[in-house]
Coordinates of N, CA and C in Angstrom, one line a residue:
X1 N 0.8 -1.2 0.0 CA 0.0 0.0 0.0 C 0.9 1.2 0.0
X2 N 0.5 2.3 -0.9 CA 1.2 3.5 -1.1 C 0.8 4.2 -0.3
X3 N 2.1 5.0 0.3 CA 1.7 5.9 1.2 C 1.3 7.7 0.6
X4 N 0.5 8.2 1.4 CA 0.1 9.2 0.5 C 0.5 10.7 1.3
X5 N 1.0 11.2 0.1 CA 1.8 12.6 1.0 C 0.7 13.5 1.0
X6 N 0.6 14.3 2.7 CA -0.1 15.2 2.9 C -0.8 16.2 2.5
X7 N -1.8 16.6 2.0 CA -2.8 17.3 1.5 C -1.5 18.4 1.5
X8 N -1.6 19.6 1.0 CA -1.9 20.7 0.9 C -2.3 21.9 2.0
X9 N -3.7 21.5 2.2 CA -4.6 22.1 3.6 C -4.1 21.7 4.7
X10 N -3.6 20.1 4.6 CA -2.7 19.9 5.8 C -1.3 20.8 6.2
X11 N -0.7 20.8 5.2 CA 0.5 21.3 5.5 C 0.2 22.7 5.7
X12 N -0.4 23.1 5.6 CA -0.5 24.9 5.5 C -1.5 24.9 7.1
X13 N -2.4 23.6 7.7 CA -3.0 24.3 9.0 C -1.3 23.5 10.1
X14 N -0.7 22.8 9.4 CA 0.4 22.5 10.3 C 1.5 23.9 10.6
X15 N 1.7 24.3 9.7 CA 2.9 25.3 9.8 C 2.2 26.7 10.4
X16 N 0.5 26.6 9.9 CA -0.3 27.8 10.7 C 0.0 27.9 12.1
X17 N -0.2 26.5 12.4 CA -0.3 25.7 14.0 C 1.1 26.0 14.5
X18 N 2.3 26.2 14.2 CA 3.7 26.2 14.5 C 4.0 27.6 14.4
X19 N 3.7 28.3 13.4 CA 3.7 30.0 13.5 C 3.0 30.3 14.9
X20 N 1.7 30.0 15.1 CA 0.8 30.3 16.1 C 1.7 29.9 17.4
X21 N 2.3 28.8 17.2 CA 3.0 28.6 18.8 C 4.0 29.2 18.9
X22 N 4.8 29.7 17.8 CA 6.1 30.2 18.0 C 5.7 32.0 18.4
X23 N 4.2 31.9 17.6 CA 4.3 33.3 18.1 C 3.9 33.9 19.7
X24 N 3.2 32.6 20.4 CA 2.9 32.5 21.3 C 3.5 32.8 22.6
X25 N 4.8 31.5 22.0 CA 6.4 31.5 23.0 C 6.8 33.3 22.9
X26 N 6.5 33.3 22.2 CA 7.4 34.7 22.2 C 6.9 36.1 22.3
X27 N 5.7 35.6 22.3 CA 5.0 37.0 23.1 C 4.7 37.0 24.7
X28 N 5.0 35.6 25.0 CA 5.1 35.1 26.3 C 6.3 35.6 27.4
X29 N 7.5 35.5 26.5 CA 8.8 35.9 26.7 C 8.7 37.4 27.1
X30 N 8.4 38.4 25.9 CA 8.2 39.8 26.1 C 7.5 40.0 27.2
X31 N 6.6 39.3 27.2 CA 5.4 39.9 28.9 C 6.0 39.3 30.1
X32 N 7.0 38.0 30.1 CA 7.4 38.3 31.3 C 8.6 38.8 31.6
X33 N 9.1 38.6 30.9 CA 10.9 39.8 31.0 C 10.2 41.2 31.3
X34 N 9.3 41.6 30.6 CA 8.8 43.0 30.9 C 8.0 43.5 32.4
X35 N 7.5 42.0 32.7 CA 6.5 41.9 34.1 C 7.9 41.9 35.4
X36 N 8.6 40.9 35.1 CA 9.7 39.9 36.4 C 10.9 40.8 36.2
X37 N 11.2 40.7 34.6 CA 13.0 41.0 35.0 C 13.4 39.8 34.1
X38 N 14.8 40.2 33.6 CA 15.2 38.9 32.7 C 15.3 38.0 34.0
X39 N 16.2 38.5 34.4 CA 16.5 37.2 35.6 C 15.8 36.3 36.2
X40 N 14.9 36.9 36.5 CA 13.7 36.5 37.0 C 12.6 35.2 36.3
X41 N 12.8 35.5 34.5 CA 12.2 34.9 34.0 C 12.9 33.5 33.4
X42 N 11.6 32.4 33.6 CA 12.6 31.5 33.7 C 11.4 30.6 32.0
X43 N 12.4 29.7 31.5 CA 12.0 29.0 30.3 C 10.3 28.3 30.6
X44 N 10.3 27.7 31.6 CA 9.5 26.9 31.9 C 8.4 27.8 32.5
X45 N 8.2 29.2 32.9 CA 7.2 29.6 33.4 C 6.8 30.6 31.5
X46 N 7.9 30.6 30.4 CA 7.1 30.8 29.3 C 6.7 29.7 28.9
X47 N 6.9 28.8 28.9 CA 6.3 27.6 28.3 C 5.0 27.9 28.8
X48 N 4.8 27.3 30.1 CA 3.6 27.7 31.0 C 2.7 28.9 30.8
X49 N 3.2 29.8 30.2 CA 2.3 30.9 30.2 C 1.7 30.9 28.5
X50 N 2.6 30.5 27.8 CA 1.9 30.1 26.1 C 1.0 28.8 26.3
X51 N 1.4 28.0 27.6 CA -0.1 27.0 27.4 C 1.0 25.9 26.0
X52 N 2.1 25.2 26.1 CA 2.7 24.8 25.3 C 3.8 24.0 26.7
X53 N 4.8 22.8 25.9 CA 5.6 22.1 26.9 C 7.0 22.6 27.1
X54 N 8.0 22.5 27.8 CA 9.1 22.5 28.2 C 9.8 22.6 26.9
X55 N 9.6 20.9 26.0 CA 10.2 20.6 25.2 C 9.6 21.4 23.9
X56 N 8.5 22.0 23.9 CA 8.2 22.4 22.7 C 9.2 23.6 22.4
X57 N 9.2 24.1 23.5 CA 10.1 25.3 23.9 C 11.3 25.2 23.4
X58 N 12.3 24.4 23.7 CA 13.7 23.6 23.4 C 13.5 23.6 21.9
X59 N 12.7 23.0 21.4 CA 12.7 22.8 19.8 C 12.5 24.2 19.1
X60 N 12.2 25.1 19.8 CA 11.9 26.3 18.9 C 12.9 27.4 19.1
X61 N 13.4 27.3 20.4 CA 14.3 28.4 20.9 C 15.2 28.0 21.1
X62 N 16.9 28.7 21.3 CA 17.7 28.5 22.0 C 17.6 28.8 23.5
X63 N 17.0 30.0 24.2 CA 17.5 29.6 25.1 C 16.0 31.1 25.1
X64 N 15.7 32.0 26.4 CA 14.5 32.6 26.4 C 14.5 34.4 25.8
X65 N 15.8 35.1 25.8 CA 16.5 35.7 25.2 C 16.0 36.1 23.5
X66 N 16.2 34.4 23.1 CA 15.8 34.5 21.7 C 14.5 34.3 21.4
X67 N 14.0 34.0 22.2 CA 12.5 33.4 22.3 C 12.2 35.1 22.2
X68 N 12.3 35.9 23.0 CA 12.0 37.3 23.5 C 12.1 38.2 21.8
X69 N 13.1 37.8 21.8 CA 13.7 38.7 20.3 C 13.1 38.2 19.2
X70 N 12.7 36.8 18.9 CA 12.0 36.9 18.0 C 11.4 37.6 17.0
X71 N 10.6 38.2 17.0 CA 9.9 39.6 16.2 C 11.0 40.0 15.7
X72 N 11.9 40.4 16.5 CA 13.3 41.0 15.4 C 13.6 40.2 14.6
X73 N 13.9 38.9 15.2 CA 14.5 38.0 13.4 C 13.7 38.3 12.6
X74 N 12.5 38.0 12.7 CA 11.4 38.0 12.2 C 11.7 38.8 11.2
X75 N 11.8 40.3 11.2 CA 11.9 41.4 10.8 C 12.8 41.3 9.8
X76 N 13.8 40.9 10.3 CA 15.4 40.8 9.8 C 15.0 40.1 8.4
X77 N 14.1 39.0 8.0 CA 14.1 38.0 7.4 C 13.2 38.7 6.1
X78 N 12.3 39.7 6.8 CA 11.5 40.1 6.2 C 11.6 41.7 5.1
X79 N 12.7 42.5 6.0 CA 13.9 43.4 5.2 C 14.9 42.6 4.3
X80 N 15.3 41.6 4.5 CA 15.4 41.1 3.5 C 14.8 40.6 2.2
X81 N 14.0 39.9 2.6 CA 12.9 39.4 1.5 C 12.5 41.5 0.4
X82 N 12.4 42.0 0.9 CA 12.4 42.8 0.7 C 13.4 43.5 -0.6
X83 N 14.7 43.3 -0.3 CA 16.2 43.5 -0.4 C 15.9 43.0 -2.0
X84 N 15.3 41.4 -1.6 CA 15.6 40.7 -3.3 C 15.0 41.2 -4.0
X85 N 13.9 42.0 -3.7 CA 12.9 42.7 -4.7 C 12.7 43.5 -5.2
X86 N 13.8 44.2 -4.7 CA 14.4 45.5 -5.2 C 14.9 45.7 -6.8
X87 N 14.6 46.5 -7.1 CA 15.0 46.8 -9.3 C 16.7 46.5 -9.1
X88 N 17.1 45.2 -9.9 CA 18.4 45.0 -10.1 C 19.6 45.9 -10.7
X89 N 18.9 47.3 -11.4 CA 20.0 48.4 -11.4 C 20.2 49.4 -10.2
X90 N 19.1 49.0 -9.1 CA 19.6 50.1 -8.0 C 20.6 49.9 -7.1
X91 N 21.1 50.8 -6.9 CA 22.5 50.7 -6.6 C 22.5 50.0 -5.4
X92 N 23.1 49.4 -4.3 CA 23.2 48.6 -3.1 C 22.9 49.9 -2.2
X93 N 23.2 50.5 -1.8 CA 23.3 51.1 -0.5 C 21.5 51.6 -0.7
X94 N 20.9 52.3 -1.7 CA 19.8 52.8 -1.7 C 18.7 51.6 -2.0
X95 N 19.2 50.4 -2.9 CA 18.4 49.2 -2.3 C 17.9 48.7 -1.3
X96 N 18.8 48.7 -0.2 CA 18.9 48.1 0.7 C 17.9 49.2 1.7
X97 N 18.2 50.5 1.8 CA 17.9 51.5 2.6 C 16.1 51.8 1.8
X98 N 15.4 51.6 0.5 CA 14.1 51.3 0.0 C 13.4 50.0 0.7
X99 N 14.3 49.0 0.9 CA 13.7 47.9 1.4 C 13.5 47.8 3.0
X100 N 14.1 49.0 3.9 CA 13.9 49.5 4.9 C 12.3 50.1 5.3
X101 N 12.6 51.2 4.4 CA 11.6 52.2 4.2 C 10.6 51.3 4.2
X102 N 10.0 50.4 2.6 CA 8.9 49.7 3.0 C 8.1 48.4 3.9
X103 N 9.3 48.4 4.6 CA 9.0 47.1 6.1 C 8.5 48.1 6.9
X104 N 9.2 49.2 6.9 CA 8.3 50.3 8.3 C 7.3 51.0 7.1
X105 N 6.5 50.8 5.8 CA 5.4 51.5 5.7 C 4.4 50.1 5.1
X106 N 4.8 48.8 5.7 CA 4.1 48.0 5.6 C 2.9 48.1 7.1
X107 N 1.7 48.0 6.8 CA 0.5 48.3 7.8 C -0.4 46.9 8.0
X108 N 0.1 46.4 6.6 CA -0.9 44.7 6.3 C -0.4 44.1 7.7
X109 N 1.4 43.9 7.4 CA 1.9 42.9 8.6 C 2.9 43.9 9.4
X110 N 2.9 44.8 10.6 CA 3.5 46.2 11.1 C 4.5 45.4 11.5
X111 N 5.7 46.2 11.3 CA 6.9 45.8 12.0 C 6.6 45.5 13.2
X112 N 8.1 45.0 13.7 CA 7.8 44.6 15.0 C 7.5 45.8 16.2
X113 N 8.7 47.2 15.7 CA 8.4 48.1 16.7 C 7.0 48.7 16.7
X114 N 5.6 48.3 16.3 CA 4.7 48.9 16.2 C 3.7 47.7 17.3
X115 N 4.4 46.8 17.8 CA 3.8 46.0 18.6 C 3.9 46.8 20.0
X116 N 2.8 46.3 20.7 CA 3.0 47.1 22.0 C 4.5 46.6 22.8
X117 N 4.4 47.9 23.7 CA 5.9 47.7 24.5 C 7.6 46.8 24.0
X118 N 7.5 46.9 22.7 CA 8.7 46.5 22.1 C 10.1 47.8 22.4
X119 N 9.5 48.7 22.2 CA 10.7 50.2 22.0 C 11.0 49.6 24.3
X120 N 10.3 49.1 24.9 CA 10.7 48.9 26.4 C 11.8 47.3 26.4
X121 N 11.4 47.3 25.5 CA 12.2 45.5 25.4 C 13.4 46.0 24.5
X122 N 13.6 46.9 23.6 CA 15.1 47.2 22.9 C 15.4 48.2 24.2
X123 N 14.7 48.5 24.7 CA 15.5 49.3 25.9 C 16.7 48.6 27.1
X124 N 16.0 47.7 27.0 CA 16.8 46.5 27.8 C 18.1 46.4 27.9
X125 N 18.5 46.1 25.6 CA 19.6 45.8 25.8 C 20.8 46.6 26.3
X126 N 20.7 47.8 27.0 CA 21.5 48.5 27.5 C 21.9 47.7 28.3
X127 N 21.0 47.2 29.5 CA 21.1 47.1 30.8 C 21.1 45.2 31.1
X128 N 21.0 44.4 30.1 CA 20.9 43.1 30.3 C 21.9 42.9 29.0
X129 N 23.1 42.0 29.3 CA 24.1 42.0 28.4 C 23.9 40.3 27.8
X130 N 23.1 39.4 28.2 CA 22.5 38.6 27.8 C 21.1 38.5 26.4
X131 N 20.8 39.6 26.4 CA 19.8 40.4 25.6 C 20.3 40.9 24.5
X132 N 21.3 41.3 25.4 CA 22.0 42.0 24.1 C 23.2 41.2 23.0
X133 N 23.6 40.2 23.5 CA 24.2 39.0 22.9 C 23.3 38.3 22.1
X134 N 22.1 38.1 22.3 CA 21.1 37.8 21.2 C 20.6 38.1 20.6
X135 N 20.5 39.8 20.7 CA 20.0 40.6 19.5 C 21.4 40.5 18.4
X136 N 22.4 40.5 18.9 CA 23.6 40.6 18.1 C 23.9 39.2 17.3
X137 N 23.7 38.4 17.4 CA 23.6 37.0 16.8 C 22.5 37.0 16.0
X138 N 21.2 37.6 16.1 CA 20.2 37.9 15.4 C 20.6 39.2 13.9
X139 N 21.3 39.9 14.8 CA 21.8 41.0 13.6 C 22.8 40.4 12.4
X140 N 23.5 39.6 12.8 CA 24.7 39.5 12.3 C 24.0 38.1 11.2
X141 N 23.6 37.2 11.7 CA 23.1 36.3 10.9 C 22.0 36.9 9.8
X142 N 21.1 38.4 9.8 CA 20.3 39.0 9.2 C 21.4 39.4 8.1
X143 N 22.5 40.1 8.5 CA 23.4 40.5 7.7 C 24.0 39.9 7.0
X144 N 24.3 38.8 7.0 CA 25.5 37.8 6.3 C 24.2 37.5 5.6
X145 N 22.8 37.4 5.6 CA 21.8 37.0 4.5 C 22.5 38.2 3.3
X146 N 21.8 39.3 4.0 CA 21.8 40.6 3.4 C 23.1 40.8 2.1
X147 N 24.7 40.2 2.2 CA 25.3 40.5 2.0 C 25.4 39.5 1.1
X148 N 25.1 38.3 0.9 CA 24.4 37.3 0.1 C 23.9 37.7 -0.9
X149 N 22.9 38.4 -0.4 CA 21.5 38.9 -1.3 C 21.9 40.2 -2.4
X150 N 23.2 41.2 -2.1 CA 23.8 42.1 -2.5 C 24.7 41.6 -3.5
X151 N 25.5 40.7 -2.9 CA 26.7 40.2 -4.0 C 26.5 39.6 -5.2
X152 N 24.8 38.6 -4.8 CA 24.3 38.3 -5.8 C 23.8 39.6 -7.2
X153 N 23.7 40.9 -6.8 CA 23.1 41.3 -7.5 C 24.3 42.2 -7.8
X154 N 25.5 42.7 -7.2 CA 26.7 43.0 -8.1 C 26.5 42.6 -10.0
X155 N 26.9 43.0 -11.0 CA 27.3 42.6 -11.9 C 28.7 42.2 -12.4
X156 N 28.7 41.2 -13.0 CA 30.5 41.3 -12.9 C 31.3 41.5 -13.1
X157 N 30.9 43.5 -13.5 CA 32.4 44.8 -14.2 C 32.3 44.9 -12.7
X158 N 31.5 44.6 -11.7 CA 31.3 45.5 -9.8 C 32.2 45.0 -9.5
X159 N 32.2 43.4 -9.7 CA 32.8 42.6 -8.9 C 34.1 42.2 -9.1
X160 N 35.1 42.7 -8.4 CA 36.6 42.3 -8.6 C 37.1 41.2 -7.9
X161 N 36.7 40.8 -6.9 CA 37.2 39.7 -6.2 C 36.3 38.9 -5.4
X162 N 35.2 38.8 -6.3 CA 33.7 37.9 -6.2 C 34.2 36.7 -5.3
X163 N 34.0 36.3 -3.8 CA 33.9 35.1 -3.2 C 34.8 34.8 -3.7
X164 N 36.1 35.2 -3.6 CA 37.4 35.1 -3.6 C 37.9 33.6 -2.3
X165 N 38.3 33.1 -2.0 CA 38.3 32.0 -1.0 C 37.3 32.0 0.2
X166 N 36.0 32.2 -0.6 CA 34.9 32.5 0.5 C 34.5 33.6 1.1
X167 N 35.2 34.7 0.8 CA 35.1 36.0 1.0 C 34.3 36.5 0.4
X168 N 32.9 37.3 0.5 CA 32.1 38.5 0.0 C 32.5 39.6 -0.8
X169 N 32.0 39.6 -1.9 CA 32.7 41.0 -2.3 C 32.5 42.5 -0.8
X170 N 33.9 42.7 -1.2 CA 33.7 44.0 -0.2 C 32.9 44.7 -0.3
X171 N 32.2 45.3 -1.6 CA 31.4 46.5 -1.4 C 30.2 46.0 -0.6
X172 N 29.5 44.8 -1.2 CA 28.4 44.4 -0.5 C 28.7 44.4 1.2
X173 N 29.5 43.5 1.5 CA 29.9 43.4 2.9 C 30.0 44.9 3.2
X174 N 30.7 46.2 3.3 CA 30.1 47.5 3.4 C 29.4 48.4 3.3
X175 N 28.8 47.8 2.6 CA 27.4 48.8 2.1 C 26.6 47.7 3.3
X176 N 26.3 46.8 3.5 CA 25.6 46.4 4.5 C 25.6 46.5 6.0
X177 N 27.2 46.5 6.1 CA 27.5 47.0 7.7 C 27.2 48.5 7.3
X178 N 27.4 49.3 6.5 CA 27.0 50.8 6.6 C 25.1 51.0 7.2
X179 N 24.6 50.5 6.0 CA 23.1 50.4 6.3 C 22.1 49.9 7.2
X180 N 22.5 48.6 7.7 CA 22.4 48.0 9.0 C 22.7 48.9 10.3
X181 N 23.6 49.5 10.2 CA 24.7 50.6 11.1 C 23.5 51.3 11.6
X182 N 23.5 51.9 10.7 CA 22.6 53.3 10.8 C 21.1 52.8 11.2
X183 N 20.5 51.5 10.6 CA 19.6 51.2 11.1 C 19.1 50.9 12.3
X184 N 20.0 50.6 12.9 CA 21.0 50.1 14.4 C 20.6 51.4 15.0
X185 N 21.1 51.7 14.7 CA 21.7 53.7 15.7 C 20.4 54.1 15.7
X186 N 19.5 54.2 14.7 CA 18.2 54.5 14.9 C 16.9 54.0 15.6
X187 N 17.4 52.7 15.8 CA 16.5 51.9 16.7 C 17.0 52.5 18.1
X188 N 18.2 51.9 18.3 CA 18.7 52.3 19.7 C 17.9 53.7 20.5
X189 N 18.1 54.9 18.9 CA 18.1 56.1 19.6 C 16.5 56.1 19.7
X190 N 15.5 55.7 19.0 CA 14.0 55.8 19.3 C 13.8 55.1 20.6
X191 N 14.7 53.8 20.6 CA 13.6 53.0 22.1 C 14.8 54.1 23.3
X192 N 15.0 54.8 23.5 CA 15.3 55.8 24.4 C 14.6 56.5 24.4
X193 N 13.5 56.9 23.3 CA 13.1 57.7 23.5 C 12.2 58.4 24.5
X194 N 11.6 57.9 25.5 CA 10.8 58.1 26.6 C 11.7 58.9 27.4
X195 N 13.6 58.9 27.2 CA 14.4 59.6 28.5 C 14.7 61.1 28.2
X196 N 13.9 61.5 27.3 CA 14.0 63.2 27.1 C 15.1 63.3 25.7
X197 N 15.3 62.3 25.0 CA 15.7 62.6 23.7 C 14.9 63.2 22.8
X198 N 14.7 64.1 22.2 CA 13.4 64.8 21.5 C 13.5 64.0 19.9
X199 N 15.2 63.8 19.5 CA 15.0 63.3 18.1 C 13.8 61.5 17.9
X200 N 14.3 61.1 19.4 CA 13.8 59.7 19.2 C 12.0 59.5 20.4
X201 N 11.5 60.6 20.0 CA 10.5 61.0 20.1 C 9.1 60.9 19.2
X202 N 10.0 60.9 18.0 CA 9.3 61.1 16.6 C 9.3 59.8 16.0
X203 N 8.4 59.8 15.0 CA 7.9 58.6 14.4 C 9.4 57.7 14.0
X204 N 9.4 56.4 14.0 CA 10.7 55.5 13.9 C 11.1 56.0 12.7
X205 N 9.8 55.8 11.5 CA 10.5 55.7 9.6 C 11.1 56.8 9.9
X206 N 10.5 58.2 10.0 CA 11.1 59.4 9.8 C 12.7 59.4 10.2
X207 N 12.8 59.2 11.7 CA 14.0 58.8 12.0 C 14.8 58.1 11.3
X208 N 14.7 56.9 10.7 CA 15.7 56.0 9.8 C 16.0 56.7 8.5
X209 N 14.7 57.8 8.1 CA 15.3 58.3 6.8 C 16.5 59.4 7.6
X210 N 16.1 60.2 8.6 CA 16.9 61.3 8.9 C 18.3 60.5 9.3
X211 N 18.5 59.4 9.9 CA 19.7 58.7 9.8 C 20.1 58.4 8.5
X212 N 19.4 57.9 7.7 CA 20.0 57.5 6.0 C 20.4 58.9 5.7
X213 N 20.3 59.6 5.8 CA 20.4 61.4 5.1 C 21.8 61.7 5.9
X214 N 22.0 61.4 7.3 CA 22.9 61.6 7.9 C 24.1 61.0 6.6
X215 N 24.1 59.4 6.8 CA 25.2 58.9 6.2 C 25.6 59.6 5.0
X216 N 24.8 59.8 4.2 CA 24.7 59.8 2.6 C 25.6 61.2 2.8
X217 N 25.3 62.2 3.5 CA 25.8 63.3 3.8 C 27.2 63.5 3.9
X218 N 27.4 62.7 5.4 CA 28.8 62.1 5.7 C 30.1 61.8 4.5
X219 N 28.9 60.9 4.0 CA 29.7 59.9 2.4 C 29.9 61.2 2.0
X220 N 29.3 62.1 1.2 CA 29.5 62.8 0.3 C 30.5 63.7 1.0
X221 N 30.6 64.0 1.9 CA 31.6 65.3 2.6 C 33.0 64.9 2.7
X222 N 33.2 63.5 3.3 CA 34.2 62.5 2.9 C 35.0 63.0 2.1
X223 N 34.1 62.4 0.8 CA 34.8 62.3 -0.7 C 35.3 63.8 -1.1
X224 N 34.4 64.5 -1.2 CA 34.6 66.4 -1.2 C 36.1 66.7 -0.9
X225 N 36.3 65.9 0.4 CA 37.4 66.7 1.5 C 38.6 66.4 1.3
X226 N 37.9 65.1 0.4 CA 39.4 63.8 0.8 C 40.4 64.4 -0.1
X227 N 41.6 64.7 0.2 CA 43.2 64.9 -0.5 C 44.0 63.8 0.2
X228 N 45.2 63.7 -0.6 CA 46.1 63.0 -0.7 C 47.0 63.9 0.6
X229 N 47.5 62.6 1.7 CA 48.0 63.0 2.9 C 49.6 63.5 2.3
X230 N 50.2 64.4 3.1 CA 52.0 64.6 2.6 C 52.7 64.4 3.5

C-alpha cells in the first residue's frame, strides 16, 4: 500500500499551528521579562504561560533571550525578503535603505516596533548583556543574509574579487555593515526615546530616513574633503 503525501490544507494548517506557537512563546517571553525581570524569567514559566511544553520550547528556541527577540529576526528575514525585490540596477546602498523604508510602511503585517511595548524591550539591551548578545547573533546572521543577497546582484564589471576563498565581495559586505549601522543607531536612539531625547520622540520611519540622510551626507563630505596626505 502506497503511502500518500499530505494534502496541501494539511501542510498549511500544520505550519499555521507552529507559527501560532512560536508566536505565542514569544509574546510570552516579552510579557514576562517586561513583568519579572530577565533574571527573574525562567523557560518553563514561558512555556507555561503560552499553554505549550518545556520541550516544545527547546525545539523552537535557543534559550529565552531569543524566544524574546523573536519579532526582530522576524523582521530581519522580512527586510530582506524585501532587499531581493528591489529593481536590479539600483544601486546597493539605496536598495537596501528602499527595502527599509517599506518594512516600516508595511501596515498589512506592522513591524515589530509597532507591537505594543517593544521600543521597552530594545530598551533593555543596555542594561541586560544577555539580551543583548542575542539581538547581536540575530543581527549578524540577518546581515551575512543581506550580504548574500547584494553580491548576488553585483554585476561582474562591480565585482573584482567575487567570493574570492569565500570571501564577500567588499562593497556588499560594506554597504551592508554601513546600512544595517545606521539602522541600528536608529532603533537604539527611538527606544530611548521616553528619556528626554526629543529626536527619538518622533515617528521611527522618519527617523531612519533622517539617519540615512545623515550617512549619505557624511559619504558625500568624505569624498569632497578627501586629498592625498604629505
Amino acid at each position: 500500500m502506497e503511502a500518500t503525501e499530505p494534502s496541501t490544507t494539511t501542510e498549511d494548517r500544520r505550519q499555521r499551528k507552529a507559527r501560532q506557537t512560536r508566536n505565542a512563546l514569544a509574546t510570552a517571553a516579552v510579557d514576562l521579562i517586561l513583568e519579572r525581570g530577565l533574571a527573574a524569567t525562567t523557560v518553563e514559566a514561558i512555556a507555561e504561560r503560552a499553554d505549550v511544553t518545556r520541550r516544545t520550547f527547546s525545539r523552537l528556541f535557543a534559550g529565552k533571550e531569543d524566544a524574546a527577540l523573536d519579532f526582530v529576526r522576524g523582521d530581519g528575514d522580512r527586510i530582506n525578503a524585501l532587499l531581493r525585490e528591489r529593481p536590479a540596477a539600483e544601486p546597493p546602498l539605496l536598495a537596501y535603505r528602499r527595502a527599509v523604508r517599506d518594512w516600516l510602511a508595511d501596515r498589512d503585517d506592522p513591524a515589530w516596533h509597532l507591537r505594543p511595548r517593544m521600543r521597552r524591550l530594545l530598551a533593555l539591551l543596555d542594561s541586560e548583556p544577555a539580551l543583548f548578545a542575542a539581538y547581536e547573533r540575530i543581527r549578524v546572521d540577518a546581515q551575512e543574509d543581506s550580504v548574500r543577497i547584494l553580491t548576488d546582484r553585483l554585476g561582474p564589471d562591480e565585482v573584482r574579487d567575487e567570493l574570492r576563498d569565500g570571501i564577500p565581495d567588499v562593497r556588499a559586505a560594506v554597504v551592508v555593515d554601513a546600512a544595517a549601522g545606521v539602522l541600528t543607531a536608529a532603533l537604539r536612539i527611538w527606544a530611548r526615546g521616553g528619556s528626554g531625547h526629543d529626536s527619538a520622540a518622533e515617528d521611527l520611519a522618519a527617523l531612519v530616513e533622517r539617519a540615512y540622510d545623515a550617512l549619505t551626507r557624511e559619504a558625500a563630505s568624505a569624498v569632497s574633503y578627501d586629498t592625498p596626505e604629505k
